[in-house]
Each structure stands twice: as structure tokens, then as C-alpha cells.
Amino acid sequence: MSKRDGFIDITDVICPITFVKAKIAMEELTSGEILEVRMNDGEPIQNVPRSFKDEGHKVIDVIKNEDGTFTVFIEKDGL
Amino acid sequence: MKFTNEQMERYSRNIILNEVGVKGQIKLLESKVLIVGTGGLGAPAALYLAAAGVGTIGLVDADAVDLSNLQRQIIHSTTKVGKPKVASGREAINDLNPDVNVVTYQEWVSSANITDIIKDEDYDFIIDGTDNFPAKFLINDACVLLHKPFSHAGIIKFFGQTMTYVPGQGPCYRCVFLNPPPPNTVPTCKEAGVLGVMGGIIGTVQATEAVKYLLGIGELLTGRLLVFDALEMEFRTVTLASRKNCVVCGENPTLKDLIDYEQRACEL
């Protein structure tokens, strides 16, 4: 999974700014485009993908990185 | 526009809301709200609108802060007694949220200045936070004539009421109340007293209506009067209809010039 239209790293902020930062990045894409989000384990990985689903976006892939972070691919308005 | 990290954090609880989001927050930052009266109603309304990030807030009030105001006018404080209310309000808003551009008008509204004040920044929404009938009818008529939405409210003792006017979407204040009561038939809040929280509750409803209007979300109090009784702790809404023969918003309006009714303000 390498196709992406936007990328945001939210490992530098904590909840709930994690989702806000990711949401602002998503805002710049158009329907069907894919946002890649790098996030920490714990609260972010538990909450951010779910929050995106609640807003109608589709989580299409989740990759666990070697450094303990996660990379999540989300399709805008995919649900 | 791009959010700074600070704005992202400041407005995070707004942006998280699906109904607000990034676009809604930008809309709020680009919006302009005029608050007439920086007293019991205007104080909380101004603070919440500033906190929400409404980009331009106009404050109209000719008065200075009085010690007896502080029981309810929470935008002012003890060190501001004697200062013009609009200056005190601007300082409080700047302290709360430096993103907000505060425009002050240290004057009472009248037929001579209200149109210019509303047009000054081409305000998107007007909040009536005044304490007297002449001003309330004046604000109504000016908003109807200028096609501007506004929130009416009044508080006294343990009672409060509020309704929202949006052009073409229901009655105006005059449809409901026709004319001011004769001078000296109704006590002012100075004579009758008012529980401090009344401004907080009703003024905050006004701020809620402004934010909803600006974002285009939810159901406004158009065609409905919200009535609050704090002693019974009861809210109810009364459905209101437009009057076809309303002199200002009806089918054949005859009121084209603003009226200055008699009776000067008490200090809300």
C-alpha cells in the first residue's frame, strides 16, 4: 500500500489534537483521495481511525511500523 | 486559510464536531457579529462568541462600568469600574482570544446611527442585548430594513425570553409585539431587579443562535419565542406566526424610516 494523496504525522501531538490535526489534513483532499496518517500506539490508534469512520471516511489499511508507530491509510468519504 | 498550531489547539473542541469541522471554524473566524448592549445579555454573549473564534465582534454601549453592573455583567470586572463598557469589553475579549478583532461604538443606538453601525463592518448577525423597548424596536426595524438576522432577548426578575429573526423565515419582533408599551408602564430592571444568571442563560442562548446561524446548522428560534422561568426552572417555546400586515416586514410595509421612541435606557 503506497498510493497516497496526502500525508500527516500526528505523533508530535496528543489526543484530542491528534484527530484535529489529521482532520485538517483530510480537509485538503477531495472525495476518494487517500490520506496517510502516522500515529502513535495507544490512544491515537484506538481513537483516530474510529473518529474518521464516524465522519464517513474509510480506513483501508493499517500498518504497524518497526518503531512502534502505526501508519493508517484512509479514503476520504469512502463509507 | 491555514491554522496555526495554537489555533488548532484553541479550537480543537469545535473542529472535532462534525457540524463545525475545519470549514465551520474558518467560517466563524471570518464572521462578524454586532452586540448592542454590553450588559447582562451582551456580556456572556460576547465572551462565548469570542471564545468560539468569531473573528469580528462589534460592541455598542455608551455607558461606563458601574459597581452595580458586576452582579451579572461578567465581561467587566472590579478594576474596570468607571471605564467605558466597550473598552472594558474589548480588553476582556482580547485577553480571552487575541484572534478576535473588536470594534467599539461608544454611543447609544438611535435612528441616526444604527444603520451606519450595522453597515460599518457589514455585520452578519446582530445580538440585541439592550434593556429597553425603544432600542429593541429600533434594532428590529433596522435589521428588517437592512435584511439582517438578529437575536432578540429580554430579561427581568427571574424571567427571560428570546427569539431569532431571519429575513423571510418567520416573524419579526414587531409582528409579535406591535409597539412599545407606553413609557413608565413597565418597570426597568433597575426598578424590578434581575437575577444575575438570567443574562448568562439567555445571553448564552443568543450566542448559540448566532453560532448556529453563522454555521448554517440546526433549528433556530425563528417563529418561536423561548420563554424561561428560573423559579419554576421551566423552558417553553411559543410558536409565533408572521403578520401579513406587519408595518415593517409585512406585505405592504409602511414603516420606512426608523423611529426613536421615548424612554431612556436603564442600565442593564
Short mmCIF file of C-alpha atoms in Angstrom, two decimals:
data_model
loop_
_atom_site.label_atom_id
_atom_site.label_comp_id
_atom_site.label_asym_id
_atom_site.label_seq_id
_atom_site.Cartn_x
_atom_site.Cartn_y
_atom_site.Cartn_z
CA MET A 1 0.00 0.00 0.00
CA SER A 2 1.85 3.07 -1.19
CA LYS A 3 -0.72 5.20 -3.02
CA ARG A 4 -1.45 8.34 -1.10
CA ASP A 5 -2.63 11.85 -1.86
CA GLY A 6 -1.69 13.42 1.44
CA PHE A 7 0.43 12.65 4.48
CA ILE A 8 0.28 13.87 8.05
CA ASP A 9 2.36 12.91 11.05
CA ILE A 10 0.44 13.22 14.30
CA THR A 11 2.99 11.57 16.58
CA ASP A 12 4.01 15.00 17.88
CA VAL A 13 0.63 15.82 19.45
CA ILE A 14 -1.68 14.18 21.96
CA CYS A 15 -5.43 13.49 21.94
CA PRO A 16 -7.64 15.20 21.01
CA ILE A 17 -5.29 17.36 18.92
CA THR A 18 -4.24 14.18 17.09
CA PHE A 19 -7.61 13.91 15.38
CA VAL A 20 -7.91 17.66 14.84
CA LYS A 21 -4.56 17.74 13.07
CA ALA A 22 -5.46 14.72 10.94
CA LYS A 23 -8.90 16.19 10.20
CA ILE A 24 -7.37 19.45 8.99
CA ALA A 25 -5.11 17.44 6.65
CA MET A 26 -8.10 15.44 5.39
CA GLU A 27 -9.94 18.67 4.63
CA GLU A 28 -7.43 19.43 1.88
CA LEU A 29 -8.21 16.24 -0.05
CA THR A 30 -11.18 15.55 -2.28
CA SER A 31 -13.54 12.57 -2.10
CA GLY A 32 -11.86 9.29 -2.98
CA GLU A 33 -8.34 10.53 -2.26
CA ILE A 34 -6.22 8.79 0.34
CA LEU A 35 -4.63 10.29 3.43
CA GLU A 36 -1.70 8.57 5.09
CA VAL A 37 -1.50 9.22 8.80
CA ARG A 38 1.42 8.27 11.04
CA MET A 39 0.34 7.95 14.66
CA ASN A 40 1.42 6.56 17.99
CA ASP A 41 0.24 3.38 19.64
CA GLY A 42 -2.31 3.70 22.46
CA GLU A 43 -4.94 6.43 22.41
CA PRO A 44 -4.24 7.65 18.86
CA ILE A 45 -4.53 4.26 17.16
CA GLN A 46 -7.58 3.44 19.27
CA ASN A 47 -9.41 6.69 18.56
CA VAL A 48 -8.29 8.37 15.35
CA PRO A 49 -9.33 5.62 12.88
CA ARG A 50 -12.69 5.28 14.65
CA SER A 51 -13.27 9.04 14.55
CA PHE A 52 -12.56 9.04 10.81
CA LYS A 53 -15.07 6.22 10.34
CA ASP A 54 -17.68 8.20 12.31
CA GLU A 55 -17.28 11.01 9.80
CA GLY A 56 -17.79 8.73 6.80
CA HIS A 57 -14.19 8.05 5.79
CA LYS A 58 -12.92 4.51 5.11
CA VAL A 59 -9.90 3.02 6.83
CA ILE A 60 -8.33 0.96 4.07
CA ASP A 61 -5.09 -0.18 5.63
CA VAL A 62 -3.25 -0.18 8.94
CA ILE A 63 0.46 -0.91 9.08
CA LYS A 64 2.45 -1.44 12.27
CA ASN A 65 5.85 0.15 11.87
CA GLU A 66 9.05 -1.14 13.44
CA ASP A 67 9.39 1.94 15.64
CA GLY A 68 6.06 1.18 17.35
CA THR A 69 4.08 3.78 15.42
CA PHE A 70 1.24 2.98 13.03
CA THR A 71 0.62 4.13 9.50
CA VAL A 72 -3.05 4.30 8.61
CA PHE A 73 -4.46 4.86 5.13
CA ILE A 74 -7.87 6.49 4.98
CA GLU A 75 -10.04 7.07 1.93
CA LYS A 76 -11.94 10.34 2.08
CA ASP A 77 -15.74 9.86 2.14
CA GLY A 78 -15.17 6.15 1.42
CA LEU A 79 -18.05 4.89 3.57
CA MET B 1 -6.51 29.72 5.39
CA LYS B 2 -4.05 27.66 7.40
CA PHE B 3 -4.49 27.07 11.10
CA THR B 4 -1.55 27.75 13.34
CA ASN B 5 -0.77 25.04 15.90
CA GLU B 6 -2.15 27.35 18.55
CA GLN B 7 -5.45 27.79 16.69
CA MET B 8 -5.67 24.06 16.11
CA GLU B 9 -5.42 23.56 19.85
CA ARG B 10 -7.61 26.53 20.83
CA TYR B 11 -10.47 25.47 18.58
CA SER B 12 -9.95 21.71 18.84
CA ARG B 13 -13.27 21.04 20.60
CA ASN B 14 -15.09 22.98 17.86
CA ILE B 15 -13.20 21.37 14.99
CA ILE B 16 -13.82 17.86 16.32
CA LEU B 17 -17.56 18.45 16.00
CA ASN B 18 -18.73 17.15 12.66
CA GLU B 19 -21.17 20.06 12.36
CA VAL B 20 -18.34 22.57 12.76
CA GLY B 21 -15.18 20.97 11.42
CA VAL B 22 -12.38 22.85 9.75
CA LYS B 23 -14.65 24.68 7.33
CA GLY B 24 -17.00 25.78 10.10
CA GLN B 25 -14.18 27.11 12.21
CA ILE B 26 -12.85 29.10 9.27
CA LYS B 27 -16.36 30.42 8.71
CA LEU B 28 -16.55 31.57 12.34
CA LEU B 29 -13.16 33.26 12.09
CA GLU B 30 -14.39 35.13 9.03
CA SER B 31 -17.73 36.10 10.63
CA LYS B 32 -18.83 39.40 12.12
CA VAL B 33 -21.31 39.77 14.94
CA LEU B 34 -22.58 43.05 16.36
CA ILE B 35 -23.63 43.08 20.01
CA VAL B 36 -25.82 46.00 21.02
CA GLY B 37 -25.52 46.49 24.77
CA THR B 38 -22.53 45.20 26.71
CA GLY B 39 -24.59 44.38 29.78
CA GLY B 40 -26.31 41.38 31.31
CA LEU B 41 -27.06 39.74 27.95
CA GLY B 42 -24.25 41.14 25.85
CA ALA B 43 -21.51 40.24 28.33
CA PRO B 44 -21.86 36.44 28.19
CA ALA B 45 -22.80 36.52 24.51
CA ALA B 46 -19.62 38.46 23.69
CA LEU B 47 -17.43 36.17 25.77
CA TYR B 48 -18.75 32.94 24.24
CA LEU B 49 -18.61 34.31 20.70
CA ALA B 50 -15.04 35.48 21.30
CA ALA B 51 -14.12 32.11 22.77
CA ALA B 52 -15.65 30.35 19.76
CA GLY B 53 -13.44 32.39 17.45
CA VAL B 54 -15.93 34.73 15.82
CA GLY B 55 -13.41 36.90 14.00
CA THR B 56 -15.00 40.31 14.36
CA ILE B 57 -17.16 41.40 17.27
CA GLY B 58 -18.72 44.86 17.42
CA LEU B 59 -19.70 46.25 20.82
CA VAL B 60 -22.16 49.12 21.15
CA ASP B 61 -22.68 50.83 24.51
CA ALA B 62 -22.41 54.45 25.66
CA ASP B 63 -22.22 53.55 29.33
CA ALA B 64 -19.38 53.19 31.79
CA VAL B 65 -18.95 50.20 34.08
CA ASP B 66 -20.76 50.67 37.38
CA LEU B 67 -20.22 48.60 40.52
CA SER B 68 -23.89 47.56 40.42
CA ASN B 69 -23.33 46.05 36.96
CA LEU B 70 -20.90 43.43 38.20
CA GLN B 71 -23.57 41.23 39.75
CA ARG B 72 -24.34 40.00 36.20
CA GLN B 73 -22.18 41.68 33.55
CA ILE B 74 -19.36 39.16 33.73
CA ILE B 75 -17.28 40.63 30.91
CA HIS B 76 -16.42 43.55 33.22
CA SER B 77 -14.53 43.43 36.48
CA THR B 78 -13.95 45.47 39.63
CA THR B 79 -10.82 47.17 38.31
CA LYS B 80 -12.84 48.42 35.29
CA VAL B 81 -15.42 50.41 37.26
CA GLY B 82 -15.71 53.86 35.69
CA LYS B 83 -14.28 52.72 32.35
CA PRO B 84 -16.38 52.76 29.18
CA LYS B 85 -18.08 49.39 28.88
CA VAL B 86 -16.96 48.94 25.30
CA ALA B 87 -13.31 49.48 26.30
CA SER B 88 -13.66 47.10 29.23
CA GLY B 89 -15.33 44.56 26.94
CA ARG B 90 -12.60 44.87 24.33
CA GLU B 91 -9.90 44.23 26.93
CA ALA B 92 -11.68 41.16 28.28
CA ILE B 93 -12.16 39.77 24.76
CA ASN B 94 -8.55 40.42 23.78
CA ASP B 95 -7.43 38.64 26.94
CA LEU B 96 -9.65 35.67 26.17
CA ASN B 97 -8.89 35.37 22.47
CA PRO B 98 -6.43 37.60 20.59
CA ASP B 99 -7.76 36.23 17.27
CA VAL B 100 -10.83 38.44 17.67
CA ASN B 101 -10.95 41.90 16.14
CA VAL B 102 -13.11 44.04 18.45
CA VAL B 103 -14.80 47.12 17.02
CA THR B 104 -16.24 49.52 19.58
CA TYR B 105 -19.01 52.10 19.31
CA GLN B 106 -19.29 54.17 22.46
CA GLU B 107 -22.77 55.51 21.82
CA TRP B 108 -26.44 54.66 22.33
CA VAL B 109 -28.18 53.33 19.26
CA SER B 110 -30.71 55.68 17.68
CA SER B 111 -32.33 56.18 14.31
CA ALA B 112 -29.40 58.47 13.50
CA ASN B 113 -26.58 55.94 13.90
CA ILE B 114 -27.83 52.34 13.90
CA THR B 115 -27.80 51.87 10.13
CA ASP B 116 -24.25 53.17 9.90
CA ILE B 117 -23.13 50.96 12.78
CA ILE B 118 -24.59 47.82 11.19
CA LYS B 119 -23.15 48.76 7.79
CA ASP B 120 -19.78 49.75 9.27
CA GLU B 121 -18.49 46.17 9.18
CA ASP B 122 -21.44 44.72 7.25
CA TYR B 123 -22.20 42.52 10.24
CA ASP B 124 -23.55 39.02 9.55
CA PHE B 125 -25.65 38.76 12.71
CA ILE B 126 -26.83 41.19 15.37
CA ILE B 127 -27.48 40.47 19.03
CA ASP B 128 -29.97 42.66 20.87
CA GLY B 129 -28.63 42.83 24.39
CA THR B 130 -30.42 46.05 25.26
CA ASP B 131 -32.65 46.73 28.23
CA ASN B 132 -35.36 48.99 26.84
CA PHE B 133 -38.22 48.85 24.38
CA PRO B 134 -37.24 51.82 22.18
CA ALA B 135 -33.87 50.16 21.44
CA LYS B 136 -35.48 46.76 20.87
CA PHE B 137 -37.92 48.13 18.29
CA LEU B 138 -35.17 50.19 16.71
CA ILE B 139 -32.89 47.15 16.33
CA ASN B 140 -35.77 45.11 14.92
CA ASP B 141 -36.75 47.73 12.38
CA ALA B 142 -33.17 48.43 11.33
CA CYS B 143 -32.42 44.72 10.89
CA VAL B 144 -35.61 44.12 8.90
CA LEU B 145 -34.91 47.11 6.65
CA LEU B 146 -31.27 46.05 6.15
CA HIS B 147 -32.19 42.34 5.72
CA LYS B 148 -30.04 41.32 8.67
CA PRO B 149 -30.75 38.43 11.04
CA PHE B 150 -30.77 39.18 14.73
CA SER B 151 -31.47 37.67 18.12
CA HIS B 152 -33.93 39.44 20.38
CA ALA B 153 -33.87 38.87 24.13
CA GLY B 154 -35.12 40.40 27.34
CA ILE B 155 -34.65 39.54 30.99
CA ILE B 156 -36.25 40.76 34.18
CA LYS B 157 -36.51 39.33 37.69
CA PHE B 158 -36.45 35.54 37.17
CA PHE B 159 -37.81 35.63 33.62
CA GLY B 160 -36.23 35.70 30.24
CA GLN B 161 -37.29 35.40 26.63
CA THR B 162 -35.54 35.21 23.30
CA MET B 163 -36.36 34.74 19.63
CA THR B 164 -34.40 34.88 16.40
CA TYR B 165 -35.31 36.82 13.30
CA VAL B 166 -34.01 35.73 9.92
CA PRO B 167 -35.26 37.65 6.87
CA GLY B 168 -38.00 35.72 5.12
CA GLN B 169 -38.06 32.95 7.71
CA GLY B 170 -40.70 33.93 10.20
CA PRO B 171 -41.97 36.83 12.23
CA CYS B 172 -40.01 39.87 13.30
CA TYR B 173 -40.20 41.30 16.83
CA ARG B 174 -42.82 43.80 15.69
CA CYS B 175 -45.05 41.03 14.28
CA VAL B 176 -45.26 39.75 17.82
CA PHE B 177 -45.22 42.88 19.96
CA LEU B 178 -46.52 45.57 17.56
CA ASN B 179 -45.45 48.65 19.53
CA PRO B 180 -43.52 49.51 22.67
CA PRO B 181 -45.63 49.72 25.83
CA PRO B 182 -46.33 53.30 26.97
CA PRO B 183 -43.39 54.80 28.87
CA ASN B 184 -43.37 54.05 32.62
CA THR B 185 -45.92 51.24 32.41
CA VAL B 186 -43.26 48.56 32.55
CA PRO B 187 -40.56 48.53 35.21
CA THR B 188 -36.96 48.53 34.08
CA CYS B 189 -34.54 46.03 35.54
CA LYS B 190 -33.13 48.78 37.70
CA GLU B 191 -36.52 49.12 39.37
CA ALA B 192 -37.56 45.49 39.26
CA GLY B 193 -34.25 43.71 39.77
CA VAL B 194 -32.90 40.80 37.82
CA LEU B 195 -31.16 37.63 38.94
CA GLY B 196 -27.59 37.76 37.62
CA VAL B 197 -27.72 34.36 35.94
CA MET B 198 -30.64 35.38 33.73
CA GLY B 199 -28.29 37.25 31.41
CA GLY B 200 -25.95 34.27 31.43
CA ILE B 201 -28.64 31.80 30.43
CA ILE B 202 -30.46 33.91 27.88
CA GLY B 203 -27.36 35.71 26.54
CA THR B 204 -25.73 32.33 26.04
CA VAL B 205 -28.78 31.14 24.09
CA GLN B 206 -28.33 34.23 21.90
CA ALA B 207 -24.68 33.35 21.30
CA THR B 208 -25.74 29.79 20.46
CA GLU B 209 -28.22 31.10 17.90
CA ALA B 210 -25.53 33.34 16.37
CA VAL B 211 -23.07 30.45 16.04
CA LYS B 212 -25.75 28.17 14.55
CA TYR B 213 -26.79 30.84 12.07
CA LEU B 214 -23.20 31.51 11.04
CA LEU B 215 -22.54 27.79 10.56
CA GLY B 216 -25.91 27.10 8.95
CA ILE B 217 -26.71 24.25 11.35
CA GLY B 218 -29.66 23.16 13.47
CA GLU B 219 -33.02 24.78 14.08
CA LEU B 220 -33.10 28.44 15.00
CA LEU B 221 -35.67 30.18 17.20
CA THR B 222 -37.33 31.60 14.09
CA GLY B 223 -41.08 31.64 14.54
CA ARG B 224 -40.60 30.56 18.14
CA LEU B 225 -40.25 32.53 21.35
CA LEU B 226 -38.26 30.74 24.03
CA VAL B 227 -39.55 31.67 27.46
CA PHE B 228 -37.59 30.83 30.60
CA ASP B 229 -38.82 30.92 34.18
CA ALA B 230 -35.94 30.39 36.60
CA LEU B 231 -38.09 29.97 39.71
CA GLU B 232 -40.06 27.13 38.16
CA MET B 233 -36.97 26.12 36.18
CA GLU B 234 -39.04 25.78 33.06
CA PHE B 235 -38.25 26.46 29.44
CA ARG B 236 -41.04 26.53 26.92
CA THR B 237 -41.35 27.68 23.35
CA VAL B 238 -44.32 29.54 21.98
CA THR B 239 -44.91 29.22 18.24
CA LEU B 240 -45.30 32.58 16.52
CA ALA B 241 -46.60 33.49 13.10
CA SER B 242 -45.66 36.37 10.83
CA ARG B 243 -48.22 39.12 10.42
CA LYS B 244 -49.08 39.83 6.80
CA ASN B 245 -49.88 43.41 7.75
CA CYS B 246 -46.76 43.98 9.87
CA VAL B 247 -45.75 47.59 9.28
CA VAL B 248 -42.10 46.72 8.83
CA CYS B 249 -41.84 43.13 7.49
CA GLY B 250 -45.38 42.60 6.13
CA GLU B 251 -46.61 42.50 2.54
CA ASN B 252 -47.10 46.25 2.29
CA PRO B 253 -44.69 47.75 4.78
CA THR B 254 -45.36 51.37 5.69
CA LEU B 255 -42.51 51.84 8.11
CA LYS B 256 -39.57 53.04 6.04
CA ASP B 257 -37.94 55.42 8.48
CA LEU B 258 -36.60 54.39 11.85
CA ILE B 259 -38.41 55.64 14.93
CA ASP B 260 -36.91 56.95 18.17
CA TYR B 261 -39.46 56.09 20.82
CA GLU B 262 -39.31 57.90 24.12
CA GLN B 263 -37.94 56.40 27.31
CA ARG B 264 -34.29 56.30 28.01
CA ALA B 265 -32.41 53.19 29.00
CA CYS B 266 -31.88 51.99 32.47
CA GLU B 267 -28.55 50.34 32.95
CA LEU B 268 -28.97 46.67 32.25
#
